[in-house]
């Protein structure tokens, strides 16, 4: 029998955007520079109620880095599990794993609250900010606590183990170990989506083309699709693959969008990136002279302009756009 999905057929819950790392591939452009704002207990309970009402039975939890505020993380887990919503896994870069007793104590707390699986990030992006010994300690503690875990991505663990595990490693060191083009190569191998800060990597992979190249791109009808969307700490829904677009959770659940409140989303759903481009021209947008690597980069570049020059309720948060483009 086919599984019946609710309005939010599968989603992630983001406890925050801020992070201890500033990884080149980050979908949500997370950074230490993002304002330290975390999921409140009230928001966690409200989100959990809406998810339960619409038939969601499991989620994953991420950020940003959710362990930057362990209390907020625990409140979020408890709000979900107390309503019978399972936690598939919690994402972390393991920056906090410096003392085994503290790591095990936190894992025990999460396990009591109903979260028993953790995803540890290990790759050439994170190792520039997090010593490898920390995710290794986390993995060891997870084993000792009989909790589930997986490494994202495990193939990098073998390669990076040749480095000093007690310190972070610079871009130059990684070029020696992995090759001059390791960022592009690793992005391909990682399966990085061309969104968020990874768009800066895409500019080194794909030819840059004028905006008109992408005017035949299809309408973005998936923006109201609940499949693998994310819900952030501001009670906003981020559609799958479209960080920087925000839809109030109540409007998303009701499938009611007012054009005045959601001009960007409305344009994308009605006519794709061409319609958004035409909308932005009327707001003073100027085409990037060197071109765009993808239709998604064109969209993000337009949205970035609009965020600072003609803001609307469907683009944000500030930390995302402040940390999106690196060049």
Tab-separated table of C-alpha atoms in Angstrom:
chain	number	residue	atom	x	y	z
A	1	UNK	CA	0.000	0.000	0.000
A	2	UNK	CA	1.387	3.412	-0.941
A	3	UNK	CA	2.378	5.648	1.953
A	4	UNK	CA	0.140	8.666	2.362
A	5	UNK	CA	2.114	11.872	2.896
A	6	UNK	CA	0.899	14.994	4.639
A	7	UNK	CA	1.381	18.594	3.536
A	8	UNK	CA	4.973	18.447	4.799
A	9	UNK	CA	5.843	15.075	3.347
A	10	UNK	CA	9.402	15.219	4.631
A	11	UNK	CA	11.323	18.132	6.042
A	12	UNK	CA	14.267	19.316	8.056
A	13	UNK	CA	13.967	21.572	11.085
A	14	UNK	CA	16.675	24.235	11.342
A	15	UNK	CA	17.424	25.399	14.868
A	16	UNK	CA	19.597	28.290	13.638
A	17	UNK	CA	21.623	29.695	10.731
A	18	UNK	CA	24.790	30.581	12.622
A	19	UNK	CA	27.680	28.112	12.569
A	20	UNK	CA	31.239	27.751	13.815
A	21	UNK	CA	32.352	27.062	10.245
A	22	UNK	CA	32.159	29.030	7.002
A	23	UNK	CA	32.231	26.158	4.503
A	24	UNK	CA	32.440	26.876	0.780
A	25	UNK	CA	29.650	24.420	-0.047
A	26	UNK	CA	27.097	25.456	2.581
A	27	UNK	CA	23.533	25.394	1.281
A	28	UNK	CA	22.321	27.898	3.863
A	29	UNK	CA	25.389	30.177	3.702
A	30	UNK	CA	25.863	29.609	7.416
A	31	UNK	CA	28.724	31.395	9.103
A	32	UNK	CA	30.024	32.642	12.475
A	33	UNK	CA	29.007	36.056	11.138
A	34	UNK	CA	25.315	35.158	11.159
A	35	UNK	CA	23.412	36.625	14.085
A	36	UNK	CA	23.153	34.152	16.946
A	37	UNK	CA	19.422	33.501	16.831
A	38	UNK	CA	18.083	30.099	17.851
A	39	UNK	CA	14.848	28.158	17.813
A	40	UNK	CA	12.685	29.254	20.739
A	41	UNK	CA	10.727	26.725	22.768
A	42	UNK	CA	7.499	28.423	21.682
A	43	UNK	CA	8.428	28.167	17.982
A	44	UNK	CA	9.518	24.551	18.361
A	45	UNK	CA	6.166	23.600	19.882
A	46	UNK	CA	4.225	25.557	17.276
A	47	UNK	CA	6.135	23.982	14.384
A	48	UNK	CA	5.689	20.518	15.898
A	49	UNK	CA	1.933	21.074	16.193
A	50	UNK	CA	1.664	22.115	12.540
A	51	UNK	CA	3.757	19.177	11.350
A	52	UNK	CA	1.662	16.759	13.382
A	53	UNK	CA	-1.560	18.262	12.016
A	54	UNK	CA	-0.344	17.757	8.456
A	55	UNK	CA	0.744	14.157	8.845
A	56	UNK	CA	4.523	14.439	9.238
A	57	UNK	CA	5.906	11.480	11.170
A	58	UNK	CA	9.668	12.121	10.972
A	59	UNK	CA	12.148	14.948	10.391
A	60	UNK	CA	15.851	15.607	10.600
A	61	UNK	CA	17.384	18.473	12.568
A	62	UNK	CA	20.140	20.737	11.319
A	63	UNK	CA	21.274	24.321	11.000
A	64	UNK	CA	23.644	26.157	10.898
A	65	UNK	CA	25.149	24.169	13.720
A	66	UNK	CA	22.429	22.990	16.125
A	67	UNK	CA	24.859	22.199	18.960
A	68	UNK	CA	25.796	25.876	19.294
A	69	UNK	CA	22.811	26.149	21.636
A	70	UNK	CA	22.270	22.760	23.217
A	71	UNK	CA	19.269	23.949	25.232
A	72	UNK	CA	17.472	25.104	22.088
A	73	UNK	CA	18.333	21.813	20.393
A	74	UNK	CA	16.897	19.813	23.294
A	75	UNK	CA	13.726	21.920	23.333
A	76	UNK	CA	13.296	21.270	19.612
A	77	UNK	CA	13.826	17.527	19.976
A	78	UNK	CA	11.407	17.322	22.894
A	79	UNK	CA	8.732	19.343	21.084
A	80	UNK	CA	8.857	16.918	18.161
A	81	UNK	CA	9.243	13.570	19.918
A	82	UNK	CA	6.585	14.379	22.535
A	83	UNK	CA	4.124	14.539	19.640
A	84	UNK	CA	5.290	11.258	18.170
A	85	UNK	CA	7.396	12.818	15.407
A	86	UNK	CA	10.601	10.793	15.009
A	87	UNK	CA	14.038	12.376	14.644
A	88	UNK	CA	15.796	10.621	11.769
A	89	UNK	CA	19.120	12.257	12.634
A	90	UNK	CA	20.737	15.419	13.973
A	91	UNK	CA	23.452	17.069	11.883
A	92	UNK	CA	26.645	18.385	13.488
A	93	UNK	CA	30.190	19.380	12.578
A	94	UNK	CA	31.320	18.152	16.050
A	95	UNK	CA	33.036	21.439	17.003
A	96	UNK	CA	31.803	20.876	20.573
A	97	UNK	CA	33.434	17.464	20.998
A	98	UNK	CA	36.506	18.226	23.098
A	99	UNK	CA	35.880	16.312	26.319
A	100	UNK	CA	34.523	12.767	26.236
A	101	UNK	CA	32.508	13.037	29.452
A	102	UNK	CA	30.632	16.089	28.151
A	103	UNK	CA	30.025	14.520	24.745
A	104	UNK	CA	28.592	11.361	26.279
A	105	UNK	CA	26.446	13.355	28.700
A	106	UNK	CA	24.905	15.331	25.821
A	107	UNK	CA	24.319	12.193	23.782
A	108	UNK	CA	22.623	10.536	26.740
A	109	UNK	CA	20.348	13.565	27.115
A	110	UNK	CA	19.364	13.457	23.449
A	111	UNK	CA	18.769	9.722	23.641
A	112	UNK	CA	16.441	10.188	26.629
A	113	UNK	CA	14.527	12.798	24.639
A	114	UNK	CA	14.097	10.372	21.754
A	115	UNK	CA	16.888	11.298	19.318
A	116	UNK	CA	19.298	8.416	18.824
A	117	UNK	CA	21.045	9.045	15.481
A	118	UNK	CA	23.650	11.679	14.566
A	119	UNK	CA	25.196	12.699	11.250
A	120	UNK	CA	28.832	13.782	11.603
A	121	UNK	CA	30.258	16.052	8.888
A	122	UNK	CA	33.728	15.052	7.674
A	123	UNK	CA	35.055	16.532	4.438
A	124	UNK	CA	37.647	18.940	3.001
A	125	UNK	CA	35.255	21.845	3.601
A	126	UNK	CA	34.786	21.303	7.346
A	127	UNK	CA	38.363	20.351	8.161
A	128	UNK	CA	39.410	23.927	7.494
A	129	UNK	CA	37.424	24.879	10.604
A	130	UNK	CA	37.077	21.712	12.733
A	131	UNK	CA	40.005	19.417	13.667
A	132	UNK	CA	39.361	15.840	12.573
A	133	UNK	CA	39.838	14.539	16.117
A	134	UNK	CA	36.502	16.060	17.119
A	135	UNK	CA	34.182	14.138	14.782
A	136	UNK	CA	36.304	11.060	15.545
A	137	UNK	CA	35.633	11.572	19.265
A	138	UNK	CA	31.943	11.993	18.525
A	139	UNK	CA	31.839	8.763	16.530
A	140	UNK	CA	33.619	6.888	19.339
A	141	UNK	CA	31.159	8.258	21.923
A	142	UNK	CA	28.167	7.378	19.753
A	143	UNK	CA	29.421	3.802	19.586
A	144	UNK	CA	29.864	3.688	23.359
A	145	UNK	CA	26.336	5.028	23.866
A	146	UNK	CA	24.928	2.491	21.380
A	147	UNK	CA	23.523	5.249	19.195
A	148	UNK	CA	23.195	5.311	15.437
A	149	UNK	CA	25.404	7.491	13.272
A	150	UNK	CA	26.661	8.058	9.775
A	151	UNK	CA	29.523	10.115	8.376
A	152	UNK	CA	28.938	12.639	5.610
A	153	UNK	CA	30.926	11.734	3.620
A	154	UNK	CA	32.816	8.663	4.772
A	155	UNK	CA	35.160	8.438	1.784
A	156	UNK	CA	36.768	11.731	2.833
A	157	UNK	CA	37.554	10.337	6.282
A	158	UNK	CA	40.051	7.893	4.811
A	159	UNK	CA	41.845	10.569	2.813
A	160	UNK	CA	41.922	13.213	5.525
A	161	UNK	CA	43.235	10.755	8.138
A	162	UNK	CA	46.716	11.312	6.687
A	163	UNK	CA	46.686	14.822	8.177
A	164	UNK	CA	47.354	15.918	11.758
A	165	UNK	CA	44.027	15.249	13.442
A	166	UNK	CA	44.516	17.767	16.254
A	167	UNK	CA	44.456	20.925	14.139
A	168	UNK	CA	42.543	22.503	11.277
A	169	UNK	CA	44.118	22.585	7.826
A	170	UNK	CA	44.470	25.424	5.378
A	171	UNK	CA	43.512	25.626	1.749
A	172	UNK	CA	47.178	25.319	0.782
A	173	UNK	CA	47.668	22.152	2.842
A	174	UNK	CA	44.604	20.560	1.285
A	175	UNK	CA	45.846	21.400	-2.202
A	176	UNK	CA	49.023	19.429	-1.473
A	177	UNK	CA	47.038	16.423	-0.236
A	178	UNK	CA	44.073	16.493	-2.611
A	179	UNK	CA	45.243	18.485	-5.631
A	180	UNK	CA	45.037	22.075	-6.837
A	181	UNK	CA	41.394	21.748	-7.872
A	182	UNK	CA	40.263	19.850	-4.778
A	183	UNK	CA	37.323	22.179	-4.018
A	184	UNK	CA	35.757	21.673	-7.449
A	185	UNK	CA	36.635	17.963	-7.465
A	186	UNK	CA	35.232	17.422	-3.977
A	187	UNK	CA	32.084	19.382	-4.795
A	188	UNK	CA	31.453	17.059	-7.736
A	189	UNK	CA	32.148	13.964	-5.648
A	190	UNK	CA	30.127	15.302	-2.728
A	191	UNK	CA	27.109	15.803	-4.950
A	192	UNK	CA	26.841	19.438	-3.898
A	193	UNK	CA	23.654	21.101	-5.090
A	194	UNK	CA	24.130	24.330	-7.020
A	195	UNK	CA	22.578	26.565	-4.395
A	196	UNK	CA	23.627	28.554	-1.364
A	197	UNK	CA	27.320	29.365	-1.139
A	198	UNK	CA	28.102	26.438	-3.456
A	199	UNK	CA	27.125	28.738	-6.314
A	200	UNK	CA	30.560	30.299	-5.941
A	201	UNK	CA	32.043	26.868	-6.710
A	202	UNK	CA	29.710	26.471	-9.681
A	203	UNK	CA	31.256	29.563	-11.259
A	204	UNK	CA	34.470	27.536	-11.602
A	205	UNK	CA	32.678	24.498	-13.071
A	206	UNK	CA	30.166	25.857	-15.577
A	207	UNK	CA	30.601	28.484	-18.304
A	208	UNK	CA	29.229	31.912	-17.425
A	209	UNK	CA	26.367	32.974	-19.672
A	210	UNK	CA	24.115	36.036	-19.968
A	211	UNK	CA	20.782	36.142	-18.153
A	212	UNK	CA	18.784	35.603	-21.350
A	213	UNK	CA	20.318	32.126	-21.661
A	214	UNK	CA	18.107	30.980	-18.804
A	215	UNK	CA	14.832	32.613	-19.820
A	216	UNK	CA	13.492	29.293	-21.123
A	217	UNK	CA	13.946	27.678	-17.700
A	218	UNK	CA	10.714	26.115	-16.418
A	219	UNK	CA	8.422	27.721	-13.885
A	220	UNK	CA	9.381	27.011	-10.274
A	221	UNK	CA	6.217	25.129	-9.366
A	222	UNK	CA	8.074	23.129	-6.696
A	223	UNK	CA	8.222	26.111	-4.333
A	224	UNK	CA	5.001	24.973	-2.660
A	225	UNK	CA	6.006	21.306	-2.635
A	226	UNK	CA	6.448	19.897	0.867
A	227	UNK	CA	8.978	17.268	-0.243
A	228	UNK	CA	12.248	17.844	1.642
A	229	UNK	CA	11.588	21.441	2.511
A	230	UNK	CA	13.130	22.986	5.637
A	231	UNK	CA	11.506	24.943	8.461
A	232	UNK	CA	13.776	27.457	10.162
A	233	UNK	CA	13.880	29.095	13.579
A	234	UNK	CA	11.855	32.049	12.269
A	235	UNK	CA	8.902	29.725	11.490
A	236	UNK	CA	9.582	30.081	7.775
A	237	UNK	CA	9.468	27.300	5.210
A	238	UNK	CA	12.479	27.102	2.879
A	239	UNK	CA	11.487	25.183	-0.279
A	240	UNK	CA	13.663	22.273	-1.369
A	241	UNK	CA	16.823	23.532	-3.062
A	242	UNK	CA	15.869	27.214	-2.672
A	243	UNK	CA	17.624	28.665	0.398
A	244	UNK	CA	17.004	32.375	0.787
A	245	UNK	CA	13.318	32.005	-0.086
A	246	UNK	CA	11.053	32.201	2.978
A	247	UNK	CA	7.356	31.382	3.225
A	248	UNK	CA	5.494	31.768	6.517
A	249	UNK	CA	4.651	28.306	7.801
A	250	UNK	CA	0.947	29.149	8.151
A	251	UNK	CA	0.716	30.386	4.560
A	252	UNK	CA	2.617	27.358	3.301
A	253	UNK	CA	0.367	24.972	5.216
A	254	UNK	CA	-2.751	26.731	3.930
A	255	UNK	CA	-1.307	27.053	0.393
A	256	UNK	CA	-2.386	30.690	0.387
A	257	UNK	CA	0.052	33.201	-1.061
A	258	UNK	CA	-0.764	36.875	-1.485
A	259	UNK	CA	1.137	38.403	-4.409
A	260	UNK	CA	1.784	41.587	-2.447
A	261	UNK	CA	3.458	39.625	0.359
A	262	UNK	CA	5.196	37.087	-1.894
A	263	UNK	CA	6.162	38.873	-5.142
A	264	UNK	CA	9.342	36.834	-5.652
A	265	UNK	CA	7.708	33.452	-5.104
A	266	UNK	CA	4.714	34.513	-7.222
A	267	UNK	CA	6.961	35.571	-10.116
A	268	UNK	CA	8.980	32.343	-9.999
A	269	UNK	CA	5.887	30.153	-9.898
A	270	UNK	CA	4.157	32.078	-12.674
A	271	UNK	CA	7.018	32.511	-15.127
A	272	UNK	CA	10.284	31.177	-13.682
A	273	UNK	CA	13.499	33.160	-13.545
A	274	UNK	CA	12.528	35.234	-16.602
A	275	UNK	CA	9.509	36.623	-14.775
A	276	UNK	CA	11.637	37.352	-11.706
A	277	UNK	CA	14.231	39.091	-13.893
A	278	UNK	CA	11.531	41.318	-15.406
A	279	UNK	CA	10.189	42.103	-11.933
A	280	UNK	CA	13.685	43.010	-10.709
A	281	UNK	CA	14.415	45.253	-13.708
A	282	UNK	CA	11.529	47.442	-12.579
A	283	UNK	CA	13.229	47.662	-9.192
A	284	UNK	CA	16.542	48.819	-10.683
A	285	UNK	CA	18.351	45.507	-11.046
A	286	UNK	CA	21.367	45.454	-13.393
A	287	UNK	CA	22.548	42.264	-15.074
A	288	UNK	CA	25.880	40.877	-13.923
A	289	UNK	CA	28.351	41.682	-16.692
A	290	UNK	CA	30.367	38.464	-16.467
A	291	UNK	CA	27.257	36.301	-16.545
A	292	UNK	CA	25.829	33.460	-14.471
A	293	UNK	CA	26.755	29.806	-14.126
A	294	UNK	CA	23.172	28.523	-13.767
A	295	UNK	CA	19.580	29.710	-13.668
A	296	UNK	CA	19.699	29.250	-9.894
A	297	UNK	CA	22.633	31.642	-9.607
A	298	UNK	CA	20.772	34.210	-11.681
A	299	UNK	CA	17.780	33.821	-9.357
A	300	UNK	CA	19.930	34.142	-6.236
A	301	UNK	CA	21.791	37.172	-7.577
A	302	UNK	CA	18.463	38.888	-8.312
A	303	UNK	CA	17.094	37.982	-4.894
A	304	UNK	CA	20.232	39.311	-3.219
A	305	UNK	CA	19.745	42.653	-4.992
A	306	UNK	CA	16.073	42.749	-4.029
A	307	UNK	CA	16.793	41.869	-0.400
A	308	UNK	CA	18.912	44.990	0.029
A	309	UNK	CA	17.075	47.322	-2.349
A	310	UNK	CA	13.439	46.238	-2.532
A	311	UNK	CA	12.775	43.752	0.287
A	312	UNK	CA	9.670	41.592	0.507
A	313	UNK	CA	8.301	38.977	2.866
A	314	UNK	CA	9.547	36.027	0.840
A	315	UNK	CA	13.314	36.650	0.818
A	316	UNK	CA	15.616	36.287	3.813
A	317	UNK	CA	17.065	35.974	6.354
A	318	UNK	CA	19.694	38.704	6.441
A	319	UNK	CA	22.480	36.343	7.497
A	320	UNK	CA	21.952	34.243	4.389
A	321	UNK	CA	22.357	37.109	1.954
A	322	UNK	CA	25.159	38.749	3.937
A	323	UNK	CA	27.220	35.561	3.631
A	324	UNK	CA	26.114	34.224	0.252
A	325	UNK	CA	28.551	35.510	-2.337
A	326	UNK	CA	32.282	35.281	-1.657
A	327	UNK	CA	33.592	36.939	-4.779
